CSV table of N, CA and C in Angstrom, one decimal:
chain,number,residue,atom,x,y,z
A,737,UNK,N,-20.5,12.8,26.8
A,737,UNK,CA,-19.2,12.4,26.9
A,737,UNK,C,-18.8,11.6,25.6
A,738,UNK,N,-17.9,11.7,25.0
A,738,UNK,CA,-17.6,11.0,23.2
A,738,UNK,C,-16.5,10.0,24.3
A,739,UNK,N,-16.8,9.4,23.0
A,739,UNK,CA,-16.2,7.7,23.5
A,739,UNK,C,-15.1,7.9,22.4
A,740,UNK,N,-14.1,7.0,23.1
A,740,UNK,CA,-12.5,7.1,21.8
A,740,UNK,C,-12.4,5.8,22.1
A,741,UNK,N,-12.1,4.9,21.0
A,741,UNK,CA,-11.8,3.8,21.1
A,741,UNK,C,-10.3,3.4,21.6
A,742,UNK,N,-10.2,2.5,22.7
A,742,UNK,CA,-9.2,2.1,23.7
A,742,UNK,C,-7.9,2.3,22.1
A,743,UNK,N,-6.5,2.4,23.1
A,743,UNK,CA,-5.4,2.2,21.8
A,743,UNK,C,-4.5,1.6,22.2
A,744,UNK,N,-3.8,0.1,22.0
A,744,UNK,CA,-3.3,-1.1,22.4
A,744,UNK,C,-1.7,-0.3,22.5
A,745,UNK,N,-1.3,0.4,21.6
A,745,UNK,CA,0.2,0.6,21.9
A,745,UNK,C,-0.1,2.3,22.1
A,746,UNK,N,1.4,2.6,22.4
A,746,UNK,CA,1.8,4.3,23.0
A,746,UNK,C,1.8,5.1,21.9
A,747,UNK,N,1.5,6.4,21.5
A,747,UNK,CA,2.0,7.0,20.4
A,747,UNK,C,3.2,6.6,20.1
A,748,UNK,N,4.6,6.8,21.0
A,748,UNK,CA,5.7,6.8,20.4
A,748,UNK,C,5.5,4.9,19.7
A,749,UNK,N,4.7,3.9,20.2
A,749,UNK,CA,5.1,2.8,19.1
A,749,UNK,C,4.3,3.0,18.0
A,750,UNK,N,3.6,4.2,18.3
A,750,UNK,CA,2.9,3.9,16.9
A,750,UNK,C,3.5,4.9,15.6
A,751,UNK,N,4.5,5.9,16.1
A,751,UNK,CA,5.1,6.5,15.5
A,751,UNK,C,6.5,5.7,15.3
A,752,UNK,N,6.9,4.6,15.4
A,752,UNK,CA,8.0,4.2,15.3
A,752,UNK,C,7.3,3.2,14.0
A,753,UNK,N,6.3,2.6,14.3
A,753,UNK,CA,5.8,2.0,13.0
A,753,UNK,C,5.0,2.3,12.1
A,754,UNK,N,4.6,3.5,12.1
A,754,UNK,CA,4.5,4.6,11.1
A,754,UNK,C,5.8,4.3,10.4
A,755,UNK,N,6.9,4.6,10.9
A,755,UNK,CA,7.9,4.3,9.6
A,755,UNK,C,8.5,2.8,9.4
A,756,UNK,N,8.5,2.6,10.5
A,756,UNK,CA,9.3,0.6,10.3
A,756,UNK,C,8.4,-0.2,9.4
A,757,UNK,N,7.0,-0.4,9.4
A,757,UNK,CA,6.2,-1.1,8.6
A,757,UNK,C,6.4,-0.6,7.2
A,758,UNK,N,6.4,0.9,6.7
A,758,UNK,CA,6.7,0.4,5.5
A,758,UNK,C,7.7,-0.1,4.5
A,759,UNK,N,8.9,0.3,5.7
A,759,UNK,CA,10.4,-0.1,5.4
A,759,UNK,C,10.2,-1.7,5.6
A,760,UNK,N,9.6,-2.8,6.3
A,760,UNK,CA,9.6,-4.0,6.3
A,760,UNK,C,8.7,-4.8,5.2
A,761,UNK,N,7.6,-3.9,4.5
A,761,UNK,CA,7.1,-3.8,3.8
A,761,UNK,C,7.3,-3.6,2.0
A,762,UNK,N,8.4,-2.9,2.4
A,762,UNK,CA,9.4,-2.6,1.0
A,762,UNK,C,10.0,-3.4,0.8
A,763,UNK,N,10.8,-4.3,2.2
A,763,UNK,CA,11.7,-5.6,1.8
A,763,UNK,C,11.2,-6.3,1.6
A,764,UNK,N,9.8,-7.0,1.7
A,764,UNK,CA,9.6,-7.9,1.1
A,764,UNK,C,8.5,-8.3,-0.3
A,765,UNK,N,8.2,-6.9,-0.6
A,765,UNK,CA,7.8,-6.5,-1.9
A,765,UNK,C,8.7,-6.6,-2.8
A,766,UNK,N,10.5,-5.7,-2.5
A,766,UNK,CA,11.7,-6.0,-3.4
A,766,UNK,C,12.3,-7.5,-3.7
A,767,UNK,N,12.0,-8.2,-2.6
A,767,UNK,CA,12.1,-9.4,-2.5
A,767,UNK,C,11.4,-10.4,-3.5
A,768,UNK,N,9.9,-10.0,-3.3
A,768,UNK,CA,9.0,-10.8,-4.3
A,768,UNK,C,9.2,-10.4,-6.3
A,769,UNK,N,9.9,-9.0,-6.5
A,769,UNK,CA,10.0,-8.6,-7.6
A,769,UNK,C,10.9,-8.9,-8.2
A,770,UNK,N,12.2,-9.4,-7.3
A,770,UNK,CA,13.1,-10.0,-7.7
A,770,UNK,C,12.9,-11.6,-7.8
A,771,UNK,N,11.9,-12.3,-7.1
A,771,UNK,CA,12.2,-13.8,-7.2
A,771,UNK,C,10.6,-14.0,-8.6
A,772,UNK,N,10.1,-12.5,-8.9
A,772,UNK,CA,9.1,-12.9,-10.3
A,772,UNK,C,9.8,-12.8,-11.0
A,773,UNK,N,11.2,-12.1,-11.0
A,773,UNK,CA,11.9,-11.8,-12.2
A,773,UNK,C,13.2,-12.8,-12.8
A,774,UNK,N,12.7,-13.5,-11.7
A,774,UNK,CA,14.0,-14.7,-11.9
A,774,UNK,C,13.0,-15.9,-12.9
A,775,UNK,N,12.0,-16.1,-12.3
A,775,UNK,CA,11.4,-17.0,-13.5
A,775,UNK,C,11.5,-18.4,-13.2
A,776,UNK,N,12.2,-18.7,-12.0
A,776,UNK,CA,13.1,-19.9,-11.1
A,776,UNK,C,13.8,-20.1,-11.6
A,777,UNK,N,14.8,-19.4,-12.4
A,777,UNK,CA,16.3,-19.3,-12.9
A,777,UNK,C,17.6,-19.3,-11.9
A,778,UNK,N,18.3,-19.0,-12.1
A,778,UNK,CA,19.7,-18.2,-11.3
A,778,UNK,C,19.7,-16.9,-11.1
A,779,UNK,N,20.4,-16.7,-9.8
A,779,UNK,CA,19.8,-15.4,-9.3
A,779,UNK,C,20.7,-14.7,-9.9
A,780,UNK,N,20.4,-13.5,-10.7
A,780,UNK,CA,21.2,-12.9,-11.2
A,780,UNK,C,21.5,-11.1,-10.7
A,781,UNK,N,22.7,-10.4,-10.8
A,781,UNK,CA,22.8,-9.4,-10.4
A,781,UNK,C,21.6,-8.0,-10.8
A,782,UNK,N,21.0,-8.2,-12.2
A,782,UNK,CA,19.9,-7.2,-12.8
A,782,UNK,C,18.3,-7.6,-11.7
A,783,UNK,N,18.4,-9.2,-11.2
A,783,UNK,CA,17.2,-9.0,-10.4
A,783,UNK,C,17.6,-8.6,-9.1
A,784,UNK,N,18.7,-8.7,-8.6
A,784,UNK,CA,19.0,-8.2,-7.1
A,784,UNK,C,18.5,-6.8,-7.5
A,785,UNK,N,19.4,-5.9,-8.0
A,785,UNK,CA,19.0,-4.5,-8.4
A,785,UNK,C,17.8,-4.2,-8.4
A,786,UNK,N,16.9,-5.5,-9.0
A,786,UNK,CA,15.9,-4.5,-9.3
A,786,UNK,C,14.8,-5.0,-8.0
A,787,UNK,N,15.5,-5.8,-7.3
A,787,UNK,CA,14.5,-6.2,-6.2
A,787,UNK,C,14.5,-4.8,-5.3
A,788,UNK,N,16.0,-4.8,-5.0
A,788,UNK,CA,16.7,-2.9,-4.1
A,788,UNK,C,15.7,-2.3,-5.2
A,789,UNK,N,15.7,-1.3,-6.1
A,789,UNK,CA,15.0,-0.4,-6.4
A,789,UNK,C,13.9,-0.6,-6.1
A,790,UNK,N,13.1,-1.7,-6.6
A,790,UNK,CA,11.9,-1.9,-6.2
A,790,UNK,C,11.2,-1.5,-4.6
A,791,UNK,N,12.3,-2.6,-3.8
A,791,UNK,CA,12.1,-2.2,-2.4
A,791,UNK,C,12.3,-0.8,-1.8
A,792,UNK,N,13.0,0.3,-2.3
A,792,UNK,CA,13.2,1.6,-2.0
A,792,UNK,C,11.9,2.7,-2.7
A,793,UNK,N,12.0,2.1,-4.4
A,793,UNK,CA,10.2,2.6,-4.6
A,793,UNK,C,9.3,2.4,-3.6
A,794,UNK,N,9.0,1.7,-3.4
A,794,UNK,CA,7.8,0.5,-2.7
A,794,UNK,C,7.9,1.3,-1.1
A,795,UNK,N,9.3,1.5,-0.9
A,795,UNK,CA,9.2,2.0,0.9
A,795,UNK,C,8.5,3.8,0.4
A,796,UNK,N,9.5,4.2,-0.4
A,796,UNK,CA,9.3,6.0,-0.4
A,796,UNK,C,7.4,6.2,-0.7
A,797,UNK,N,7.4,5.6,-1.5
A,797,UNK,CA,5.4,5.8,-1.9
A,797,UNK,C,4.7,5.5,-0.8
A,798,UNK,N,4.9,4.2,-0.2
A,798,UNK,CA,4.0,3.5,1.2
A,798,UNK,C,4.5,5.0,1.6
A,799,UNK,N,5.2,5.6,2.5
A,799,UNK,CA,5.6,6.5,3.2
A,799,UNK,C,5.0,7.8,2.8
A,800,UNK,N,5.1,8.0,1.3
A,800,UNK,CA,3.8,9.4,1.4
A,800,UNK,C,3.0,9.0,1.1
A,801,UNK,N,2.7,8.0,0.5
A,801,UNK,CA,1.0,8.0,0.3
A,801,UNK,C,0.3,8.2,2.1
A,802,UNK,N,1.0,7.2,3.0
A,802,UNK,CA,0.6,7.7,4.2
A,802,UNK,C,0.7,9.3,4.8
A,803,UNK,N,1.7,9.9,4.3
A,803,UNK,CA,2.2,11.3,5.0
A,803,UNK,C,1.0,12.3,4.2
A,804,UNK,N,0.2,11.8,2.6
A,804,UNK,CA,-0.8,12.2,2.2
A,804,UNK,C,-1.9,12.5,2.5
A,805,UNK,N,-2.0,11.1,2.9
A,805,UNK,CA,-3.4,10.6,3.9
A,805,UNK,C,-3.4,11.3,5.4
A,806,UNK,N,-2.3,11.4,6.0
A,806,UNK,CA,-2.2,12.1,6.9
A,806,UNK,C,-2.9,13.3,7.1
A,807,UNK,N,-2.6,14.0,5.9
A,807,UNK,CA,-2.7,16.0,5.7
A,807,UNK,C,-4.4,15.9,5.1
A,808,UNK,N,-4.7,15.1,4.8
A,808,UNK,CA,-6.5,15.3,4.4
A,808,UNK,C,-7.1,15.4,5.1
A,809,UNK,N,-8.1,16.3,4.7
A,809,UNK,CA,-9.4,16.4,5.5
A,809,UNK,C,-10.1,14.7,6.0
A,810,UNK,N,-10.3,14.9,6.9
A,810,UNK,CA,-11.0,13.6,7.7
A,810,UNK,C,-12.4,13.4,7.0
A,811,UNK,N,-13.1,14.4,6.2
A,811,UNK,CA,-14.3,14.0,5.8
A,811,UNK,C,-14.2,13.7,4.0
A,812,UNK,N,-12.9,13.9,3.6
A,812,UNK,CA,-12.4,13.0,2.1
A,812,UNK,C,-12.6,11.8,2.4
A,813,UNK,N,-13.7,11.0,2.9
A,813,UNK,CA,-13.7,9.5,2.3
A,813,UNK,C,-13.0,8.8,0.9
A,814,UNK,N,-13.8,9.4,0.2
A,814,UNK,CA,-13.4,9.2,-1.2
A,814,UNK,C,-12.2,9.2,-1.9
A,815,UNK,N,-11.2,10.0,-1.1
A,815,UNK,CA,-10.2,10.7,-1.2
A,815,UNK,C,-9.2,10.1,-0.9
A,816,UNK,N,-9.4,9.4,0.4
A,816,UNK,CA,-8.8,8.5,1.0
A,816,UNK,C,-8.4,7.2,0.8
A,817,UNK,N,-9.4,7.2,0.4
A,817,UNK,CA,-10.1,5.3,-0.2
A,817,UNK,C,-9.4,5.3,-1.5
A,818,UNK,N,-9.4,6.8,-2.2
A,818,UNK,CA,-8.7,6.3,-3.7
A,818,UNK,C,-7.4,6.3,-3.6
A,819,UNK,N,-7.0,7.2,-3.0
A,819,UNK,CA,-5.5,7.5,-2.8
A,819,UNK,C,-4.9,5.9,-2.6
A,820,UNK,N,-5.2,5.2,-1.6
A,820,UNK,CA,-4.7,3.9,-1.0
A,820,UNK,C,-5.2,2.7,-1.8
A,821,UNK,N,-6.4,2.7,-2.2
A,821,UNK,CA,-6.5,1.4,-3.3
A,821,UNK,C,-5.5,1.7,-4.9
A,822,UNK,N,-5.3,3.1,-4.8
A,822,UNK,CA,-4.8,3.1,-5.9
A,822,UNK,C,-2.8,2.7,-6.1
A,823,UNK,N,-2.9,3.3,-5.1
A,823,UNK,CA,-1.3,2.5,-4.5
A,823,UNK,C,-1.2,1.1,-4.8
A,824,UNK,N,-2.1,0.6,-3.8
A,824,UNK,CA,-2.0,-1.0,-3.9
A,824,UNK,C,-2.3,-1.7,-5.1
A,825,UNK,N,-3.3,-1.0,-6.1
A,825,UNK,CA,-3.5,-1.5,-7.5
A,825,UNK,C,-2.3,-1.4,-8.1
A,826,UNK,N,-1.3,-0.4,-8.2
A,826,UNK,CA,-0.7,0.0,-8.8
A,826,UNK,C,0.7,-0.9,-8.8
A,827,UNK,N,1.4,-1.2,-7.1
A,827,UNK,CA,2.1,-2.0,-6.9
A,827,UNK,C,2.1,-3.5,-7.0
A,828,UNK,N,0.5,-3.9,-7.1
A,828,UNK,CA,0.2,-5.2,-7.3
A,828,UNK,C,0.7,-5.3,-8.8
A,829,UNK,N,0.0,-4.5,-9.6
A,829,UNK,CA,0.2,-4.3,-11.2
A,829,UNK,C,1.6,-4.7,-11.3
A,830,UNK,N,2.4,-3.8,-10.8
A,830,UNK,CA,3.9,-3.9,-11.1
A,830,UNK,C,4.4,-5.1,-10.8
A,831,UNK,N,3.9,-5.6,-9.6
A,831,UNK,CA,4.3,-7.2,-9.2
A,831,UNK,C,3.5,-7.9,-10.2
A,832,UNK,N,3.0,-8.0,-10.4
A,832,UNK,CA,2.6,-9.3,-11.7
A,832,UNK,C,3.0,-9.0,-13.0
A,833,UNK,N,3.7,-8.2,-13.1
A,833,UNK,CA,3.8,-7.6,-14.6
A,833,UNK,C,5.7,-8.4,-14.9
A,834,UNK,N,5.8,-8.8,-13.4
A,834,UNK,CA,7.5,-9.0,-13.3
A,834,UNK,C,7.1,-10.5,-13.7
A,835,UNK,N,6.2,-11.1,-13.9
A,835,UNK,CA,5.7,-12.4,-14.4
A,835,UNK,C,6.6,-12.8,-15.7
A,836,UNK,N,6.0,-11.9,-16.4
A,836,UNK,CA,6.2,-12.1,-17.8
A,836,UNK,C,5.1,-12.0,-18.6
A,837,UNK,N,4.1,-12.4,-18.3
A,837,UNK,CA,2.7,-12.3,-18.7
A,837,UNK,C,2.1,-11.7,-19.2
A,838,UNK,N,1.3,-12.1,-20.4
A,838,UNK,CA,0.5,-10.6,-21.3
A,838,UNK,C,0.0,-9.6,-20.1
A,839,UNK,N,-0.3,-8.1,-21.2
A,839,UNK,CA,-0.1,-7.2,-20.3
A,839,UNK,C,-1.9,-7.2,-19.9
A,840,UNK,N,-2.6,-7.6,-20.9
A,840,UNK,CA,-4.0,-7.9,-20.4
A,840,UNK,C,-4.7,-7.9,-18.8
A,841,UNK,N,-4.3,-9.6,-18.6
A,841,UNK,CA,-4.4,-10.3,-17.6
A,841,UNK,C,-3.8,-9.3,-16.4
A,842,UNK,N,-2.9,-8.5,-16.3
A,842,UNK,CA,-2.1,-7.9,-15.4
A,842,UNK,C,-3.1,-6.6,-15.5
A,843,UNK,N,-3.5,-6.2,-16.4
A,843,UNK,CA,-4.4,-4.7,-15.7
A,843,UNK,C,-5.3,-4.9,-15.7
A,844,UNK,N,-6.1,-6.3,-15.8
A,844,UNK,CA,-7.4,-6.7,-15.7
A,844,UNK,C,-7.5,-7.1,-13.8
A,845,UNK,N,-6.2,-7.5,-13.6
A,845,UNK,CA,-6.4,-8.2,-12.3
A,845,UNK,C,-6.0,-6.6,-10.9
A,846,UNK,N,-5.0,-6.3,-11.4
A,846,UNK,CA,-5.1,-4.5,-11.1
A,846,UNK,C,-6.3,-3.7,-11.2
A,847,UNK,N,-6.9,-3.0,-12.0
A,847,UNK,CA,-7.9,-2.9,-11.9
A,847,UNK,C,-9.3,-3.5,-11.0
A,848,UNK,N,-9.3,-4.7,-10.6
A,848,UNK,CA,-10.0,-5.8,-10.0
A,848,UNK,C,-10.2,-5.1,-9.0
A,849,UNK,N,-8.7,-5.4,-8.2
A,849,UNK,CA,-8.4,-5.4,-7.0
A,849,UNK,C,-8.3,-3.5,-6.2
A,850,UNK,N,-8.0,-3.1,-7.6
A,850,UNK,CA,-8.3,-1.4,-7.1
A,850,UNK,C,-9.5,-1.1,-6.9
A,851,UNK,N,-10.5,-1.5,-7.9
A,851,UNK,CA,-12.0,-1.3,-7.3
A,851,UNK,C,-12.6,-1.9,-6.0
A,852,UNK,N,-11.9,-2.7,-6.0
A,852,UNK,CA,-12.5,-4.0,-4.7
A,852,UNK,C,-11.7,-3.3,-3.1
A,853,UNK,N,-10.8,-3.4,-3.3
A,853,UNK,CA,-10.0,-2.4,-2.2
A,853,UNK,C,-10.7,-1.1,-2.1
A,854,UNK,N,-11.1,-0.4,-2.9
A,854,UNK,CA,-11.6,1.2,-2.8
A,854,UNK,C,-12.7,0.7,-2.1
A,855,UNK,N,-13.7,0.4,-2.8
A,855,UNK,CA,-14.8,0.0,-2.1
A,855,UNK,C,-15.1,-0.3,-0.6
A,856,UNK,N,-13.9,-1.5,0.0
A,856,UNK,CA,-13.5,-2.0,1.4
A,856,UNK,C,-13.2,-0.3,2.0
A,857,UNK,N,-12.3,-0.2,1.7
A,857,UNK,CA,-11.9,1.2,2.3
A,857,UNK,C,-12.8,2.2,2.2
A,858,UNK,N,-13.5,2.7,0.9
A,858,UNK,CA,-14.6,3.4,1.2
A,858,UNK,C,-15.5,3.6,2.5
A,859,UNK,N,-15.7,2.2,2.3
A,859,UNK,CA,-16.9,1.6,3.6
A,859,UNK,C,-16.2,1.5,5.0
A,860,UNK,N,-15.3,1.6,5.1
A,860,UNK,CA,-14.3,1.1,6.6
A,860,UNK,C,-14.3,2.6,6.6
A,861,UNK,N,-14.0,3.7,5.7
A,861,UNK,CA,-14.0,4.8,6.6
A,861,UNK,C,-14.9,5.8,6.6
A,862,UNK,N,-15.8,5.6,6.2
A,862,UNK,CA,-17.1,6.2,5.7
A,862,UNK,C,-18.0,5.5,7.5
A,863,UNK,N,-18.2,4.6,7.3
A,863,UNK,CA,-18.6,4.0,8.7
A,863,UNK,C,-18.0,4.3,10.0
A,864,UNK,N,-16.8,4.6,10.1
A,864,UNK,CA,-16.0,4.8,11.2
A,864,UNK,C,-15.8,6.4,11.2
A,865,UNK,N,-16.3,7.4,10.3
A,865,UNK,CA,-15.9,8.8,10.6
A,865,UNK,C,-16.6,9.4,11.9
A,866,UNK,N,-16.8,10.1,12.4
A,866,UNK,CA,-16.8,11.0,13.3
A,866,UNK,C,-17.8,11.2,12.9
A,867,UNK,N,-18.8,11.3,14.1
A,867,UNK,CA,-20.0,11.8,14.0
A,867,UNK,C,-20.2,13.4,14.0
């Protein structure tokens, strides 16, 4: 008999936050890219803009990178792991880069965090696949 691990909510909530999380997730990534871009200045109309763009980037990628991950083979560990650390390196990049900050420090700390995340995720789904 295979064992399935218990599942706290119903498909339909999990298909409702399948898309709500990344849409809540966008707002407050657009949020944070607009208040690095302010510098603690006055809020001006080029950072609202670019917080909205940001937040609409930030939602549409979360959304396929998941709809990506979706369509893969279940035994692409590797595949999986890069796809999604690479996202997050990438958006993190972009959020620190709204700093102002040499560009060094910003792909040194991206980079970091993409290998460090790949790795977690490697292992989280490498361990948990199907026997």
């Amino acid at each position: 008999m295979a064992h399935t691990a218990p599942t706290v909510f119903s498909e339909p909530a999990h298909r409702v936050a399948r898309w709500v999380l990344p849409v809540v997730l966008g707002v407050v990534y657009g949020n944070w890219v607009a208040v690095n871009r302010r510098h603690g200045g006055p809020i001006t109309g080029a950072d609202v803009a670019s917080g909205v763009w940001s937040a609409v980037a930030f939602t549409a990628l979360c959304i396929a990178v998941v709809q990506v991950a979706r369509r893969l083979r279940r035994d692409l560990h590797a595949l999986h792991a890069l796809l999604r650390a690479a996202f997050a390196g990438v958006a993190l990049g972009f959020l620190y880069s709204q700093t102002g900050d040499d560009i060094r420090p910003v792909v040194i700390t991206a980079v970091l965090v993409t290998a460090a995340l790949f790795l977690l995720l490697f292992y989280r789904f490498h361990t948990r696949a199907d026997a």
